[in-house]
Amino acid sequence: PVKVQGSTLKTCSFNESVERIQVFLDTGGRPLNAEVNLWQGPDNAPQKIKVYLEDGMKRPFSAVIDTPGAGNAIAIRNTAPMEFPLNAYVEADNGGPGPARALAANTQPRTIQGGAVFTTPFAPNVKSIQIMLNTDGRPLQARLELLQGPNNNKQVMEVYCEDGMDRPFFVVVETPGDGNVVRIVNTATLEYPLSAHVEAFEIDNNRDMAQRGAGIMWS
């Protein structure tokens, strides 16, 4: 891992042959505020992600960023104060069609019109979920929130993609505890709908059995 201190920027460049990059950010349990940008040439950022995590150990940030074309680099800026460093892991992912397209091929999309909101709850035994956002080639602007309880944001991501077909947004979100809800807001105008694919990624069947079998009740 590369340690990114508060208020500093680290960049990572790679070969043209790399089709996509996996970015993983965590902390020792403190909050995380960061910007993850895909750069392509000077003054051109075709994908930008703003990330907030309440607890960077319980719910780390894990996304896969498509990198078509040449001259790509990943820039990670820690926008938190100096007391809040983060750990960044960047890895090339060249195998197969990639997780975003695999998820799109196996699930039904939900169309979210510009300005609309889509909310979906998850069962307590779902340990993590996978989310993919894409468009028909138009720009993509969205806000993703993981909530636990009313208006209690545990994780927030603000996403911009210049082309939502070439560079779909794929992220895996950890969902520890009960009462997890995902809210997706299309922050673009009405002319820019997006498609959302949201599915469980990891399910803890043992937990489901334990809860059903024990019959413990408090009153």
mmCIF file with all atom_site columns, C-alpha atoms in Angstrom:
data_model
loop_
_atom_site.group_PDB
_atom_site.id
_atom_site.type_symbol
_atom_site.label_atom_id
_atom_site.label_alt_id
_atom_site.label_comp_id
_atom_site.label_asym_id
_atom_site.label_entity_id
_atom_site.label_seq_id
_atom_site.pdbx_PDB_ins_code
_atom_site.Cartn_x
_atom_site.Cartn_y
_atom_site.Cartn_z
_atom_site.occupancy
_atom_site.B_iso_or_equiv
_atom_site.pdbx_formal_charge
_atom_site.auth_seq_id
_atom_site.auth_comp_id
_atom_site.auth_asym_id
_atom_site.auth_atom_id
_atom_site.pdbx_PDB_model_num
ATOM 1   C CA . PRO A 1 1   ? 0.000   0.000   0.000   1.00 0.00 ? 1   PRO A CA 1
ATOM 2   C CA . VAL A 1 2   ? 0.937   3.645   -0.489  1.00 0.00 ? 2   VAL A CA 1
ATOM 3   C CA . LYS A 1 3   ? 0.252   5.944   2.447   1.00 0.00 ? 3   LYS A CA 1
ATOM 4   C CA . VAL A 1 4   ? -1.401  9.195   1.353   1.00 0.00 ? 4   VAL A CA 1
ATOM 5   C CA . GLN A 1 5   ? -1.159  11.828  4.077   1.00 0.00 ? 5   GLN A CA 1
ATOM 6   C CA . GLY A 1 6   ? -3.926  14.383  4.636   1.00 0.00 ? 6   GLY A CA 1
ATOM 7   C CA . SER A 1 7   ? -4.038  17.216  2.057   1.00 0.00 ? 7   SER A CA 1
ATOM 8   C CA . THR A 1 8   ? -1.626  15.466  -0.319  1.00 0.00 ? 8   THR A CA 1
ATOM 9   C CA . LEU A 1 9   ? -1.855  13.981  -3.821  1.00 0.00 ? 9   LEU A CA 1
ATOM 10  C CA . LYS A 1 10  ? -0.371  10.737  -5.172  1.00 0.00 ? 10  LYS A CA 1
ATOM 11  C CA . THR A 1 11  ? -0.472  9.683   -8.823  1.00 0.00 ? 11  THR A CA 1
ATOM 12  C CA . CYS A 1 12  ? -0.011  6.249   -10.366 1.00 0.00 ? 12  CYS A CA 1
ATOM 13  C CA . SER A 1 13  ? 0.720   5.727   -14.069 1.00 0.00 ? 13  SER A CA 1
ATOM 14  C CA . PHE A 1 14  ? 0.666   2.405   -15.942 1.00 0.00 ? 14  PHE A CA 1
ATOM 15  C CA . ASN A 1 15  ? 1.109   0.787   -19.362 1.00 0.00 ? 15  ASN A CA 1
ATOM 16  C CA . GLU A 1 16  ? -1.301  1.231   -22.279 1.00 0.00 ? 16  GLU A CA 1
ATOM 17  C CA . SER A 1 17  ? -2.020  -2.511  -22.218 1.00 0.00 ? 17  SER A CA 1
ATOM 18  C CA . VAL A 1 18  ? -3.861  -2.197  -18.875 1.00 0.00 ? 18  VAL A CA 1
ATOM 19  C CA . GLU A 1 19  ? -7.612  -2.405  -19.551 1.00 0.00 ? 19  GLU A CA 1
ATOM 20  C CA . ARG A 1 20  ? -8.836  -1.475  -16.077 1.00 0.00 ? 20  ARG A CA 1
ATOM 21  C CA . ILE A 1 21  ? -7.511  -0.588  -12.643 1.00 0.00 ? 21  ILE A CA 1
ATOM 22  C CA . GLN A 1 22  ? -8.720  -1.694  -9.230  1.00 0.00 ? 22  GLN A CA 1
ATOM 23  C CA . VAL A 1 23  ? -8.498  1.036   -6.572  1.00 0.00 ? 23  VAL A CA 1
ATOM 24  C CA . PHE A 1 24  ? -8.803  0.167   -2.873  1.00 0.00 ? 24  PHE A CA 1
ATOM 25  C CA . LEU A 1 25  ? -8.686  2.804   -0.111  1.00 0.00 ? 25  LEU A CA 1
ATOM 26  C CA . ASP A 1 26  ? -8.842  2.223   3.645   1.00 0.00 ? 26  ASP A CA 1
ATOM 27  C CA . THR A 1 27  ? -7.847  3.731   6.985   1.00 0.00 ? 27  THR A CA 1
ATOM 28  C CA . GLY A 1 28  ? -7.156  2.389   10.449  1.00 0.00 ? 28  GLY A CA 1
ATOM 29  C CA . GLY A 1 29  ? -10.780 3.037   11.458  1.00 0.00 ? 29  GLY A CA 1
ATOM 30  C CA . ARG A 1 30  ? -10.862 6.803   11.018  1.00 0.00 ? 30  ARG A CA 1
ATOM 31  C CA . PRO A 1 31  ? -13.027 8.694   8.524   1.00 0.00 ? 31  PRO A CA 1
ATOM 32  C CA . LEU A 1 32  ? -11.823 8.987   4.937   1.00 0.00 ? 32  LEU A CA 1
ATOM 33  C CA . ASN A 1 33  ? -12.310 11.903  2.531   1.00 0.00 ? 33  ASN A CA 1
ATOM 34  C CA . ALA A 1 34  ? -10.675 11.540  -0.860  1.00 0.00 ? 34  ALA A CA 1
ATOM 35  C CA . GLU A 1 35  ? -10.878 12.253  -4.574  1.00 0.00 ? 35  GLU A CA 1
ATOM 36  C CA . VAL A 1 36  ? -10.002 9.522   -7.079  1.00 0.00 ? 36  VAL A CA 1
ATOM 37  C CA . ASN A 1 37  ? -9.558  10.835  -10.619 1.00 0.00 ? 37  ASN A CA 1
ATOM 38  C CA . LEU A 1 38  ? -8.695  9.138   -13.878 1.00 0.00 ? 38  LEU A CA 1
ATOM 39  C CA . TRP A 1 39  ? -6.385  11.383  -15.894 1.00 0.00 ? 39  TRP A CA 1
ATOM 40  C CA . GLN A 1 40  ? -5.889  11.011  -19.639 1.00 0.00 ? 40  GLN A CA 1
ATOM 41  C CA . GLY A 1 41  ? -3.376  13.517  -20.941 1.00 0.00 ? 41  GLY A CA 1
ATOM 42  C CA . PRO A 1 42  ? -2.924  17.051  -19.597 1.00 0.00 ? 42  PRO A CA 1
ATOM 43  C CA . ASP A 1 43  ? -5.967  18.802  -18.083 1.00 0.00 ? 43  ASP A CA 1
ATOM 44  C CA . ASN A 1 44  ? -8.323  15.955  -18.981 1.00 0.00 ? 44  ASN A CA 1
ATOM 45  C CA . ALA A 1 45  ? -10.090 13.925  -16.280 1.00 0.00 ? 45  ALA A CA 1
ATOM 46  C CA . PRO A 1 46  ? -12.701 11.654  -17.958 1.00 0.00 ? 46  PRO A CA 1
ATOM 47  C CA . GLN A 1 47  ? -13.697 10.099  -14.607 1.00 0.00 ? 47  GLN A CA 1
ATOM 48  C CA . LYS A 1 48  ? -13.863 11.685  -11.154 1.00 0.00 ? 48  LYS A CA 1
ATOM 49  C CA . ILE A 1 49  ? -14.992 10.133  -7.864  1.00 0.00 ? 49  ILE A CA 1
ATOM 50  C CA . LYS A 1 50  ? -15.369 11.906  -4.531  1.00 0.00 ? 50  LYS A CA 1
ATOM 51  C CA . VAL A 1 51  ? -15.388 9.470   -1.608  1.00 0.00 ? 51  VAL A CA 1
ATOM 52  C CA . TYR A 1 52  ? -16.508 9.832   2.024   1.00 0.00 ? 52  TYR A CA 1
ATOM 53  C CA . LEU A 1 53  ? -16.288 6.908   4.472   1.00 0.00 ? 53  LEU A CA 1
ATOM 54  C CA . GLU A 1 54  ? -17.345 7.182   8.098   1.00 0.00 ? 54  GLU A CA 1
ATOM 55  C CA . ASP A 1 55  ? -15.032 4.275   8.990   1.00 0.00 ? 55  ASP A CA 1
ATOM 56  C CA . GLY A 1 56  ? -12.338 3.332   6.473   1.00 0.00 ? 56  GLY A CA 1
ATOM 57  C CA . MET A 1 57  ? -11.647 -0.010  8.130   1.00 0.00 ? 57  MET A CA 1
ATOM 58  C CA . LYS A 1 58  ? -15.220 -1.348  8.365   1.00 0.00 ? 58  LYS A CA 1
ATOM 59  C CA . ARG A 1 59  ? -16.246 -0.037  4.958   1.00 0.00 ? 59  ARG A CA 1
ATOM 60  C CA . PRO A 1 60  ? -13.202 0.466   2.689   1.00 0.00 ? 60  PRO A CA 1
ATOM 61  C CA . PHE A 1 61  ? -13.588 1.896   -0.817  1.00 0.00 ? 61  PHE A CA 1
ATOM 62  C CA . SER A 1 62  ? -13.135 -0.683  -3.584  1.00 0.00 ? 62  SER A CA 1
ATOM 63  C CA . ALA A 1 63  ? -13.778 0.294   -7.213  1.00 0.00 ? 63  ALA A CA 1
ATOM 64  C CA . VAL A 1 64  ? -12.761 -0.886  -10.671 1.00 0.00 ? 64  VAL A CA 1
ATOM 65  C CA . ILE A 1 65  ? -12.030 1.892   -13.182 1.00 0.00 ? 65  ILE A CA 1
ATOM 66  C CA . ASP A 1 66  ? -11.953 1.176   -16.919 1.00 0.00 ? 66  ASP A CA 1
ATOM 67  C CA . THR A 1 67  ? -8.948  2.744   -18.662 1.00 0.00 ? 67  THR A CA 1
ATOM 68  C CA . PRO A 1 68  ? -9.444  2.616   -22.449 1.00 0.00 ? 68  PRO A CA 1
ATOM 69  C CA . GLY A 1 69  ? -6.933  4.456   -24.620 1.00 0.00 ? 69  GLY A CA 1
ATOM 70  C CA . ALA A 1 70  ? -3.411  5.638   -23.877 1.00 0.00 ? 70  ALA A CA 1
ATOM 71  C CA . GLY A 1 71  ? -1.823  8.046   -21.425 1.00 0.00 ? 71  GLY A CA 1
ATOM 72  C CA . ASN A 1 72  ? -3.950  7.067   -18.424 1.00 0.00 ? 72  ASN A CA 1
ATOM 73  C CA . ALA A 1 73  ? -3.029  7.710   -14.789 1.00 0.00 ? 73  ALA A CA 1
ATOM 74  C CA . ILE A 1 74  ? -4.855  7.454   -11.474 1.00 0.00 ? 74  ILE A CA 1
ATOM 75  C CA . ALA A 1 75  ? -4.684  10.428  -9.098  1.00 0.00 ? 75  ALA A CA 1
ATOM 76  C CA . ILE A 1 76  ? -5.636  9.961   -5.432  1.00 0.00 ? 76  ILE A CA 1
ATOM 77  C CA . ARG A 1 77  ? -6.007  13.113  -3.362  1.00 0.00 ? 77  ARG A CA 1
ATOM 78  C CA . ASN A 1 78  ? -6.590  12.878  0.392   1.00 0.00 ? 78  ASN A CA 1
ATOM 79  C CA . THR A 1 79  ? -8.825  15.901  1.066   1.00 0.00 ? 79  THR A CA 1
ATOM 80  C CA . ALA A 1 80  ? -8.935  15.299  4.834   1.00 0.00 ? 80  ALA A CA 1
ATOM 81  C CA . PRO A 1 81  ? -6.678  17.196  7.311   1.00 0.00 ? 81  PRO A CA 1
ATOM 82  C CA . MET A 1 82  ? -3.156  16.001  8.101   1.00 0.00 ? 82  MET A CA 1
ATOM 83  C CA . GLU A 1 83  ? -4.329  13.826  11.038  1.00 0.00 ? 83  GLU A CA 1
ATOM 84  C CA . PHE A 1 84  ? -6.276  11.503  8.707   1.00 0.00 ? 84  PHE A CA 1
ATOM 85  C CA . PRO A 1 85  ? -3.923  9.542   6.416   1.00 0.00 ? 85  PRO A CA 1
ATOM 86  C CA . LEU A 1 86  ? -5.249  6.799   4.144   1.00 0.00 ? 86  LEU A CA 1
ATOM 87  C CA . ASN A 1 87  ? -3.798  3.671   2.530   1.00 0.00 ? 87  ASN A CA 1
ATOM 88  C CA . ALA A 1 88  ? -4.141  3.303   -1.238  1.00 0.00 ? 88  ALA A CA 1
ATOM 89  C CA . TYR A 1 89  ? -3.787  0.068   -3.198  1.00 0.00 ? 89  TYR A CA 1
ATOM 90  C CA . VAL A 1 90  ? -3.818  0.168   -7.024  1.00 0.00 ? 90  VAL A CA 1
ATOM 91  C CA . GLU A 1 91  ? -3.728  -2.998  -9.095  1.00 0.00 ? 91  GLU A CA 1
ATOM 92  C CA . ALA A 1 92  ? -4.087  -3.798  -12.830 1.00 0.00 ? 92  ALA A CA 1
ATOM 93  C CA . ASP A 1 93  ? -7.047  -6.013  -13.813 1.00 0.00 ? 93  ASP A CA 1
ATOM 94  C CA . ASN A 1 94  ? -6.799  -7.452  -17.331 1.00 0.00 ? 94  ASN A CA 1
ATOM 95  C CA . GLY A 1 95  ? -8.700  -10.743 -17.050 1.00 0.00 ? 95  GLY A CA 1
ATOM 96  C CA . GLY A 1 96  ? -11.883 -11.295 -19.073 1.00 0.00 ? 96  GLY A CA 1
ATOM 97  C CA . PRO A 1 97  ? -14.601 -8.719  -19.733 1.00 0.00 ? 97  PRO A CA 1
ATOM 98  C CA . GLY A 1 98  ? -14.254 -7.110  -16.288 1.00 0.00 ? 98  GLY A CA 1
ATOM 99  C CA . PRO A 1 99  ? -16.650 -7.052  -13.330 1.00 0.00 ? 99  PRO A CA 1
ATOM 100 C CA . ALA A 1 100 ? -18.785 -4.150  -14.629 1.00 0.00 ? 100 ALA A CA 1
ATOM 101 C CA . ARG A 1 101 ? -19.688 -5.894  -17.874 1.00 0.00 ? 101 ARG A CA 1
ATOM 102 C CA . ALA A 1 102 ? -20.081 -9.265  -16.156 1.00 0.00 ? 102 ALA A CA 1
ATOM 103 C CA . LEU A 1 103 ? -22.604 -7.752  -13.721 1.00 0.00 ? 103 LEU A CA 1
ATOM 104 C CA . ALA A 1 104 ? -24.445 -5.997  -16.569 1.00 0.00 ? 104 ALA A CA 1
ATOM 105 C CA . ALA A 1 105 ? -24.734 -9.271  -18.495 1.00 0.00 ? 105 ALA A CA 1
ATOM 106 C CA . ASN A 1 106 ? -26.254 -11.158 -15.531 1.00 0.00 ? 106 ASN A CA 1
ATOM 107 C CA . THR A 1 107 ? -28.668 -8.619  -14.033 1.00 0.00 ? 107 THR A CA 1
ATOM 108 C CA . GLN A 1 108 ? -31.601 -6.469  -15.086 1.00 0.00 ? 108 GLN A CA 1
ATOM 109 C CA . PRO A 1 109 ? -30.832 -2.740  -15.062 1.00 0.00 ? 109 PRO A CA 1
ATOM 110 C CA . ARG A 1 110 ? -32.889 -0.133  -13.295 1.00 0.00 ? 110 ARG A CA 1
ATOM 111 C CA . THR A 1 111 ? -33.197 3.101   -15.316 1.00 0.00 ? 111 THR A CA 1
ATOM 112 C CA . ILE A 1 112 ? -32.849 6.249   -13.205 1.00 0.00 ? 112 ILE A CA 1
ATOM 113 C CA . GLN A 1 113 ? -33.910 9.421   -14.994 1.00 0.00 ? 113 GLN A CA 1
ATOM 114 C CA . GLY A 1 114 ? -32.032 12.685  -14.456 1.00 0.00 ? 114 GLY A CA 1
ATOM 115 C CA . GLY A 1 115 ? -32.890 14.132  -11.052 1.00 0.00 ? 115 GLY A CA 1
ATOM 116 C CA . ALA A 1 116 ? -34.530 10.888  -9.850  1.00 0.00 ? 116 ALA A CA 1
ATOM 117 C CA . VAL A 1 117 ? -33.708 8.787   -6.774  1.00 0.00 ? 117 VAL A CA 1
ATOM 118 C CA . PHE A 1 118 ? -33.553 4.986   -6.472  1.00 0.00 ? 118 PHE A CA 1
ATOM 119 C CA . THR A 1 119 ? -33.449 3.312   -3.050  1.00 0.00 ? 119 THR A CA 1
ATOM 120 C CA . THR A 1 120 ? -33.038 -0.374  -2.221  1.00 0.00 ? 120 THR A CA 1
ATOM 121 C CA . PRO A 1 121 ? -32.668 -2.087  1.206   1.00 0.00 ? 121 PRO A CA 1
ATOM 122 C CA . PHE A 1 122 ? -30.586 -5.211  1.871   1.00 0.00 ? 122 PHE A CA 1
ATOM 123 C CA . ALA A 1 123 ? -31.067 -8.175  4.189   1.00 0.00 ? 123 ALA A CA 1
ATOM 124 C CA . PRO A 1 124 ? -28.827 -8.392  7.296   1.00 0.00 ? 124 PRO A CA 1
ATOM 125 C CA . ASN A 1 125 ? -26.993 -11.468 5.940   1.00 0.00 ? 125 ASN A CA 1
ATOM 126 C CA . VAL A 1 126 ? -25.689 -9.524  2.901   1.00 0.00 ? 126 VAL A CA 1
ATOM 127 C CA . LYS A 1 127 ? -22.060 -8.703  3.757   1.00 0.00 ? 127 LYS A CA 1
ATOM 128 C CA . SER A 1 128 ? -21.288 -6.633  0.662   1.00 0.00 ? 128 SER A CA 1
ATOM 129 C CA . ILE A 1 129 ? -23.001 -5.424  -2.494  1.00 0.00 ? 129 ILE A CA 1
ATOM 130 C CA . GLN A 1 130 ? -21.848 -4.635  -6.020  1.00 0.00 ? 130 GLN A CA 1
ATOM 131 C CA . ILE A 1 131 ? -23.077 -1.573  -7.896  1.00 0.00 ? 131 ILE A CA 1
ATOM 132 C CA . MET A 1 132 ? -22.540 -0.721  -11.553 1.00 0.00 ? 132 MET A CA 1
ATOM 133 C CA . LEU A 1 133 ? -23.668 2.514   -13.208 1.00 0.00 ? 133 LEU A CA 1
ATOM 134 C CA . ASN A 1 134 ? -23.520 3.143   -16.956 1.00 0.00 ? 134 ASN A CA 1
ATOM 135 C CA . THR A 1 135 ? -25.156 5.135   -19.767 1.00 0.00 ? 135 THR A CA 1
ATOM 136 C CA . ASP A 1 136 ? -25.626 4.778   -23.540 1.00 0.00 ? 136 ASP A CA 1
ATOM 137 C CA . GLY A 1 137 ? -22.496 6.869   -24.129 1.00 0.00 ? 137 GLY A CA 1
ATOM 138 C CA . ARG A 1 138 ? -23.681 10.120  -22.594 1.00 0.00 ? 138 ARG A CA 1
ATOM 139 C CA . PRO A 1 139 ? -22.035 11.663  -19.515 1.00 0.00 ? 139 PRO A CA 1
ATOM 140 C CA . LEU A 1 140 ? -22.863 10.153  -16.129 1.00 0.00 ? 140 LEU A CA 1
ATOM 141 C CA . GLN A 1 141 ? -23.270 12.103  -12.890 1.00 0.00 ? 141 GLN A CA 1
ATOM 142 C CA . ALA A 1 142 ? -24.506 10.361  -9.770  1.00 0.00 ? 142 ALA A CA 1
ATOM 143 C CA . ARG A 1 143 ? -24.359 10.239  -6.002  1.00 0.00 ? 143 ARG A CA 1
ATOM 144 C CA . LEU A 1 144 ? -24.311 6.890   -4.198  1.00 0.00 ? 144 LEU A CA 1
ATOM 145 C CA . GLU A 1 145 ? -25.032 6.634   -0.490  1.00 0.00 ? 145 GLU A CA 1
ATOM 146 C CA . LEU A 1 146 ? -24.922 3.753   1.960   1.00 0.00 ? 146 LEU A CA 1
ATOM 147 C CA . LEU A 1 147 ? -27.321 4.537   4.802   1.00 0.00 ? 147 LEU A CA 1
ATOM 148 C CA . GLN A 1 148 ? -27.863 2.757   8.101   1.00 0.00 ? 148 GLN A CA 1
ATOM 149 C CA . GLY A 1 149 ? -30.869 4.308   9.753   1.00 0.00 ? 149 GLY A CA 1
ATOM 150 C CA . PRO A 1 150 ? -32.606 7.515   8.636   1.00 0.00 ? 150 PRO A CA 1
ATOM 151 C CA . ASN A 1 151 ? -30.212 9.947   6.943   1.00 0.00 ? 151 ASN A CA 1
ATOM 152 C CA . ASN A 1 152 ? -27.198 8.296   8.589   1.00 0.00 ? 152 ASN A CA 1
ATOM 153 C CA . ASN A 1 153 ? -24.608 8.206   5.795   1.00 0.00 ? 153 ASN A CA 1
ATOM 154 C CA . LYS A 1 154 ? -21.914 5.572   6.267   1.00 0.00 ? 154 LYS A CA 1
ATOM 155 C CA . GLN A 1 155 ? -20.462 5.925   2.777   1.00 0.00 ? 155 GLN A CA 1
ATOM 156 C CA . VAL A 1 156 ? -20.976 8.553   0.065   1.00 0.00 ? 156 VAL A CA 1
ATOM 157 C CA . MET A 1 157 ? -19.578 8.602   -3.484  1.00 0.00 ? 157 MET A CA 1
ATOM 158 C CA . GLU A 1 158 ? -20.070 11.368  -6.024  1.00 0.00 ? 158 GLU A CA 1
ATOM 159 C CA . VAL A 1 159 ? -19.269 10.091  -9.505  1.00 0.00 ? 159 VAL A CA 1
ATOM 160 C CA . TYR A 1 160 ? -18.672 11.826  -12.833 1.00 0.00 ? 160 TYR A CA 1
ATOM 161 C CA . CYS A 1 161 ? -17.891 9.951   -16.064 1.00 0.00 ? 161 CYS A CA 1
ATOM 162 C CA . GLU A 1 162 ? -17.405 11.688  -19.388 1.00 0.00 ? 162 GLU A CA 1
ATOM 163 C CA . ASP A 1 163 ? -18.712 8.590   -21.210 1.00 0.00 ? 163 ASP A CA 1
ATOM 164 C CA . GLY A 1 164 ? -20.789 6.123   -19.184 1.00 0.00 ? 164 GLY A CA 1
ATOM 165 C CA . MET A 1 165 ? -20.458 3.382   -21.808 1.00 0.00 ? 165 MET A CA 1
ATOM 166 C CA . ASP A 1 166 ? -16.666 3.407   -22.263 1.00 0.00 ? 166 ASP A CA 1
ATOM 167 C CA . ARG A 1 167 ? -16.058 3.977   -18.556 1.00 0.00 ? 167 ARG A CA 1
ATOM 168 C CA . PRO A 1 168 ? -18.859 2.457   -16.454 1.00 0.00 ? 168 PRO A CA 1
ATOM 169 C CA . PHE A 1 169 ? -18.555 2.912   -12.692 1.00 0.00 ? 169 PHE A CA 1
ATOM 170 C CA . PHE A 1 170 ? -18.214 -0.304  -10.663 1.00 0.00 ? 170 PHE A CA 1
ATOM 171 C CA . VAL A 1 171 ? -17.856 -0.421  -6.883  1.00 0.00 ? 171 VAL A CA 1
ATOM 172 C CA . VAL A 1 172 ? -18.139 -3.031  -4.121  1.00 0.00 ? 172 VAL A CA 1
ATOM 173 C CA . VAL A 1 173 ? -19.619 -1.664  -0.885  1.00 0.00 ? 173 VAL A CA 1
ATOM 174 C CA . GLU A 1 174 ? -19.209 -3.437  2.465   1.00 0.00 ? 174 GLU A CA 1
ATOM 175 C CA . THR A 1 175 ? -22.498 -3.572  4.410   1.00 0.00 ? 175 THR A CA 1
ATOM 176 C CA . PRO A 1 176 ? -21.791 -4.728  7.997   1.00 0.00 ? 176 PRO A CA 1
ATOM 177 C CA . GLY A 1 177 ? -24.666 -4.680  10.485  1.00 0.00 ? 177 GLY A CA 1
ATOM 178 C CA . ASP A 1 178 ? -28.414 -4.425  9.935   1.00 0.00 ? 178 ASP A CA 1
ATOM 179 C CA . GLY A 1 179 ? -30.661 -1.933  8.215   1.00 0.00 ? 179 GLY A CA 1
ATOM 180 C CA . ASN A 1 180 ? -28.402 -1.143  5.263   1.00 0.00 ? 180 ASN A CA 1
ATOM 181 C CA . VAL A 1 181 ? -29.976 0.849   2.429   1.00 0.00 ? 181 VAL A CA 1
ATOM 182 C CA . VAL A 1 182 ? -28.397 2.004   -0.833  1.00 0.00 ? 182 VAL A CA 1
ATOM 183 C CA . ARG A 1 183 ? -29.592 5.275   -2.344  1.00 0.00 ? 183 ARG A CA 1
ATOM 184 C CA . ILE A 1 184 ? -28.602 6.272   -5.894  1.00 0.00 ? 184 ILE A CA 1
ATOM 185 C CA . VAL A 1 185 ? -29.322 9.812   -7.066  1.00 0.00 ? 185 VAL A CA 1
ATOM 186 C CA . ASN A 1 186 ? -28.911 10.781  -10.726 1.00 0.00 ? 186 ASN A CA 1
ATOM 187 C CA . THR A 1 187 ? -27.586 14.318  -10.229 1.00 0.00 ? 187 THR A CA 1
ATOM 188 C CA . ALA A 1 188 ? -27.590 15.093  -13.972 1.00 0.00 ? 188 ALA A CA 1
ATOM 189 C CA . THR A 1 189 ? -30.450 16.851  -15.774 1.00 0.00 ? 189 THR A CA 1
ATOM 190 C CA . LEU A 1 190 ? -33.459 15.053  -17.256 1.00 0.00 ? 190 LEU A CA 1
ATOM 191 C CA . GLU A 1 191 ? -31.756 14.441  -20.632 1.00 0.00 ? 191 GLU A CA 1
ATOM 192 C CA . TYR A 1 192 ? -29.140 12.172  -19.035 1.00 0.00 ? 192 TYR A CA 1
ATOM 193 C CA . PRO A 1 193 ? -30.672 8.937   -17.691 1.00 0.00 ? 193 PRO A CA 1
ATOM 194 C CA . LEU A 1 194 ? -28.432 6.205   -16.293 1.00 0.00 ? 194 LEU A CA 1
ATOM 195 C CA . SER A 1 195 ? -28.745 2.464   -15.774 1.00 0.00 ? 195 SER A CA 1
ATOM 196 C CA . ALA A 1 196 ? -28.030 0.996   -12.335 1.00 0.00 ? 196 ALA A CA 1
ATOM 197 C CA . HIS A 1 197 ? -27.231 -2.644  -11.587 1.00 0.00 ? 197 HIS A CA 1
ATOM 198 C CA . VAL A 1 198 ? -27.291 -3.434  -7.849  1.00 0.00 ? 198 VAL A CA 1
ATOM 199 C CA . GLU A 1 199 ? -26.748 -6.973  -6.551  1.00 0.00 ? 199 GLU A CA 1
ATOM 200 C CA . ALA A 1 200 ? -25.539 -8.767  -3.422  1.00 0.00 ? 200 ALA A CA 1
ATOM 201 C CA . PHE A 1 201 ? -21.814 -9.569  -3.722  1.00 0.00 ? 201 PHE A CA 1
ATOM 202 C CA . GLU A 1 202 ? -21.139 -11.627 -0.586  1.00 0.00 ? 202 GLU A CA 1
ATOM 203 C CA . ILE A 1 203 ? -23.796 -13.341 1.551   1.00 0.00 ? 203 ILE A CA 1
ATOM 204 C CA . ASP A 1 204 ? -23.250 -14.830 5.003   1.00 0.00 ? 204 ASP A CA 1
ATOM 205 C CA . ASN A 1 205 ? -25.637 -17.807 5.116   1.00 0.00 ? 205 ASN A CA 1
ATOM 206 C CA . ASN A 1 206 ? -24.339 -18.892 8.535   1.00 0.00 ? 206 ASN A CA 1
ATOM 207 C CA . ARG A 1 207 ? -25.531 -15.666 10.080  1.00 0.00 ? 207 ARG A CA 1
ATOM 208 C CA . ASP A 1 208 ? -29.006 -16.177 8.654   1.00 0.00 ? 208 ASP A CA 1
ATOM 209 C CA . MET A 1 209 ? -29.201 -19.685 10.158  1.00 0.00 ? 209 MET A CA 1
ATOM 210 C CA . ALA A 1 210 ? -27.856 -18.551 13.526  1.00 0.00 ? 210 ALA A CA 1
ATOM 211 C CA . GLN A 1 211 ? -30.466 -15.809 13.802  1.00 0.00 ? 211 GLN A CA 1
ATOM 212 C CA . ARG A 1 212 ? -33.331 -18.117 12.885  1.00 0.00 ? 212 ARG A CA 1
ATOM 213 C CA . GLY A 1 213 ? -32.186 -21.003 15.062  1.00 0.00 ? 213 GLY A CA 1
ATOM 214 C CA . ALA A 1 214 ? -31.320 -19.265 18.350  1.00 0.00 ? 214 ALA A CA 1
ATOM 215 C CA . GLY A 1 215 ? -34.708 -17.620 18.936  1.00 0.00 ? 215 GLY A CA 1
ATOM 216 C CA . ILE A 1 216 ? -33.250 -14.992 21.311  1.00 0.00 ? 216 ILE A CA 1
ATOM 217 C CA . MET A 1 217 ? -35.763 -12.237 22.017  1.00 0.00 ? 217 MET A CA 1
ATOM 218 C CA . TRP A 1 218 ? -35.434 -9.008  23.997  1.00 0.00 ? 218 TRP A CA 1
ATOM 219 C CA . SER A 1 219 ? -38.346 -6.934  25.169  1.00 0.00 ? 219 SER A CA 1
#
